[in-house]
């Protein structure tokens, strides 16, 4: 289900419907985090996608908070 939601968010972004993609990105990130934990590759990818969209929508504070949390984990794990 999370993969399908991620694909739907990709489609929304491709068609410029970024406001509709945002809640999906957040759900996908939260879902992977809950299921697999912060060190999982899917979780890190979802965090990156979510932060990227936040930046695209000029939600820089939220993106910065998310990246400050996930980048050290990604460096350690990957």
Coordinates of N, CA and C in Angstrom, one line a residue:
X1 N 0.8 -1.2 0.0 CA 0.0 0.0 0.0 C 0.9 1.3 0.0
X2 N 2.0 1.2 0.8 CA 2.8 2.4 0.8 C 3.5 2.7 -0.5
X3 N 3.9 1.6 -1.2 CA 4.5 1.8 -2.5 C 3.5 2.4 -3.5
X4 N 2.2 2.0 -3.4 CA 1.2 2.5 -4.3 C 1.0 4.0 -4.0
X5 N 0.9 4.3 -2.7 CA 0.8 5.7 -2.3 C 2.0 6.6 -2.8
X6 N 3.2 6.0 -2.8 CA 4.3 6.7 -3.3 C 4.2 6.9 -4.8
X7 N 3.8 5.9 -5.5 CA 3.6 6.0 -6.9 C 2.5 7.1 -7.3
X8 N 1.5 7.1 -6.5 CA 0.4 8.1 -6.7 C 1.0 9.5 -6.5
X9 N 1.8 9.7 -5.4 CA 2.4 11.0 -5.1 C 3.3 11.4 -6.3
X10 N 4.1 10.4 -6.9 CA 4.9 10.7 -8.0 C 4.1 11.2 -9.2
X11 N 3.0 10.6 -9.4 CA 2.1 10.9 -10.5 C 1.5 12.4 -10.3
X12 N 1.1 12.6 -9.1 CA 0.6 14.0 -8.8 C 1.7 15.0 -9.1
X13 N 2.9 14.7 -8.6 CA 4.0 15.7 -8.8 C 4.3 15.8 -10.3
X14 N 4.3 14.7 -11.1 CA 4.6 14.8 -12.5 C 3.6 15.7 -13.2
X15 N 2.3 15.8 -12.7 CA 1.3 16.6 -13.3 C 1.1 17.9 -12.6
X16 N 2.1 18.3 -11.8 CA 2.1 19.6 -11.2 C 1.1 19.8 -10.0
X17 N 0.6 18.7 -9.5 CA -0.4 18.7 -8.4 C 0.3 18.5 -7.1
X18 N 1.3 19.3 -6.8 CA 2.2 19.1 -5.7 C 1.5 19.2 -4.3
X19 N 0.4 20.1 -4.3 CA -0.3 20.2 -3.0 C -1.0 18.9 -2.7
X20 N -1.4 18.2 -3.7 CA -2.1 16.9 -3.4 C -1.1 15.8 -3.1
X21 N 0.1 16.0 -3.6 CA 1.2 15.0 -3.3 C 1.7 15.0 -1.9
X22 N 1.7 16.2 -1.3 CA 2.3 16.4 0.0 C 1.7 15.5 1.1
X23 N 0.4 15.4 1.3 CA -0.1 14.5 2.4 C 0.3 13.0 2.1
X24 N 0.3 12.7 0.8 CA 0.7 11.3 0.5 C 2.2 11.1 0.9
X25 N 3.0 12.0 0.5 CA 4.5 11.9 0.9 C 4.6 11.7 2.4
X26 N 3.9 12.5 3.2 CA 4.0 12.4 4.6 C 3.5 11.1 5.1
X27 N 2.4 10.6 4.6 CA 1.9 9.3 4.9 C 2.8 8.1 4.6
X28 N 3.4 8.2 3.4 CA 4.4 7.2 3.0 C 5.6 7.2 4.0
X29 N 6.1 8.3 4.2 CA 7.3 8.4 5.2 C 6.9 7.9 6.5
X30 N 5.8 8.3 7.1 CA 5.4 7.9 8.4 C 5.1 6.4 8.4
X31 N 4.5 5.9 7.4 CA 4.3 4.4 7.3 C 5.5 3.6 7.3
X32 N 6.5 4.0 6.4 CA 7.8 3.2 6.4 C 8.5 3.3 7.7
X33 N 8.4 4.5 8.3 CA 9.1 4.7 9.6 C 8.5 3.8 10.7
X34 N 7.2 3.7 10.7 CA 6.5 2.9 11.7 C 6.7 1.4 11.4
X35 N 6.7 1.0 10.1 CA 6.9 -0.4 9.8 C 8.3 -0.9 9.9
X36 N 9.2 -0.2 9.4 CA 10.6 -0.7 9.2 C 11.7 0.1 10.0
X37 N 11.3 1.2 10.6 CA 12.3 2.0 11.4 C 13.0 3.0 10.6
X38 N 13.8 3.8 11.3 CA 14.5 4.9 10.7 C 15.7 4.5 9.8
X39 N 16.2 3.3 10.1 CA 17.4 2.9 9.4 C 17.1 2.2 8.1
X40 N 15.9 1.9 7.8 CA 15.6 1.2 6.6 C 15.7 2.0 5.3
X41 N 16.1 1.4 4.2 CA 16.4 2.1 3.0 C 15.1 2.8 2.4
X42 N 14.0 2.1 2.5 CA 12.7 2.6 2.1 C 12.3 3.8 2.9
X43 N 12.6 3.8 4.2 CA 12.2 4.9 5.1 C 13.1 6.1 4.7
X44 N 14.4 5.9 4.4 CA 15.3 7.0 4.1 C 14.9 7.6 2.7
X45 N 14.5 6.7 1.8 CA 14.1 7.2 0.5 C 12.8 8.0 0.6
X46 N 11.9 7.5 1.4 CA 10.6 8.3 1.6 C 10.9 9.6 2.3
X47 N 11.8 9.7 3.2 CA 12.2 10.9 3.9 C 12.8 11.9 2.9
X48 N 13.6 11.4 2.0 CA 14.2 12.3 1.0 C 13.1 12.8 0.0
X49 N 12.2 12.0 -0.4 CA 11.2 12.4 -1.3 C 10.3 13.5 -0.6
X50 N 10.0 13.2 0.7 CA 9.1 14.1 1.4 C 9.8 15.5 1.6
X51 N 11.1 15.4 2.0 CA 11.9 16.7 2.2 C 12.0 17.5 0.9
X52 N 12.2 16.7 -0.2 CA 12.3 17.4 -1.5 C 11.0 18.1 -1.9
X53 N 9.9 17.5 -1.6 CA 8.6 18.1 -1.9 C 8.4 19.3 -1.0
X54 N 8.7 19.2 0.3 CA 8.6 20.3 1.2 C 9.4 21.5 0.7
X55 N 10.6 21.2 0.2 CA 11.4 22.3 -0.3 C 10.8 22.9 -1.6
X56 N 10.3 22.1 -2.4 CA 9.6 22.6 -3.6 C 8.5 23.5 -3.3
X57 N 7.8 23.2 -2.2 CA 6.6 24.0 -1.8 C 7.0 25.2 -0.8
X58 N 8.4 25.4 -0.7 CA 8.9 26.5 0.1 C 8.6 26.3 1.6
X59 N 8.5 25.1 2.0 CA 8.3 24.7 3.5 C 9.7 24.4 4.0
X60 N 10.6 25.3 4.0 CA 12.0 25.1 4.3 C 12.3 24.7 5.7
X61 N 11.5 25.2 6.7 CA 11.7 24.9 8.1 C 11.4 23.4 8.3
X62 N 10.3 22.9 7.7 CA 9.9 21.5 7.9 C 10.9 20.6 7.2
X63 N 11.4 21.0 6.0 CA 12.3 20.2 5.3 C 13.7 20.1 6.0
X64 N 14.1 21.2 6.6 CA 15.3 21.3 7.3 C 15.3 20.4 8.6
X65 N 14.2 20.4 9.3 CA 14.0 19.6 10.5 C 14.1 18.1 10.1
X66 N 13.4 17.7 9.1 CA 13.4 16.4 8.6 C 14.8 15.9 8.2
X67 N 15.4 16.7 7.4 CA 16.8 16.3 6.9 C 17.8 16.3 8.0
X68 N 17.7 17.2 9.0 CA 18.6 17.1 10.1 C 18.5 15.8 10.9
X69 N 17.3 15.3 10.9 CA 17.0 14.0 11.6 C 17.5 12.8 10.8
X70 N 17.3 12.9 9.4 CA 17.5 11.7 8.6 C 18.9 11.6 8.0
X71 N 19.5 12.7 7.7 CA 20.9 12.7 7.1 C 21.9 11.9 7.9
X72 N 22.0 12.2 9.2 CA 23.0 11.4 10.0 C 22.7 9.9 10.0
X73 N 21.4 9.6 10.0 CA 21.0 8.1 9.9 C 21.5 7.6 8.6
X74 N 21.2 8.3 7.5 CA 21.6 7.8 6.2 C 23.1 7.7 6.1
X75 N 23.9 8.6 6.6 CA 25.3 8.5 6.6 C 25.8 7.3 7.3
X76 N 25.2 7.0 8.5 CA 25.6 5.9 9.3 C 25.2 4.5 8.6
X77 N 24.1 4.5 8.0 CA 23.5 3.2 7.5 C 24.0 2.9 6.1
X78 N 24.1 4.0 5.3 CA 24.5 3.7 3.9 C 26.0 3.9 3.6

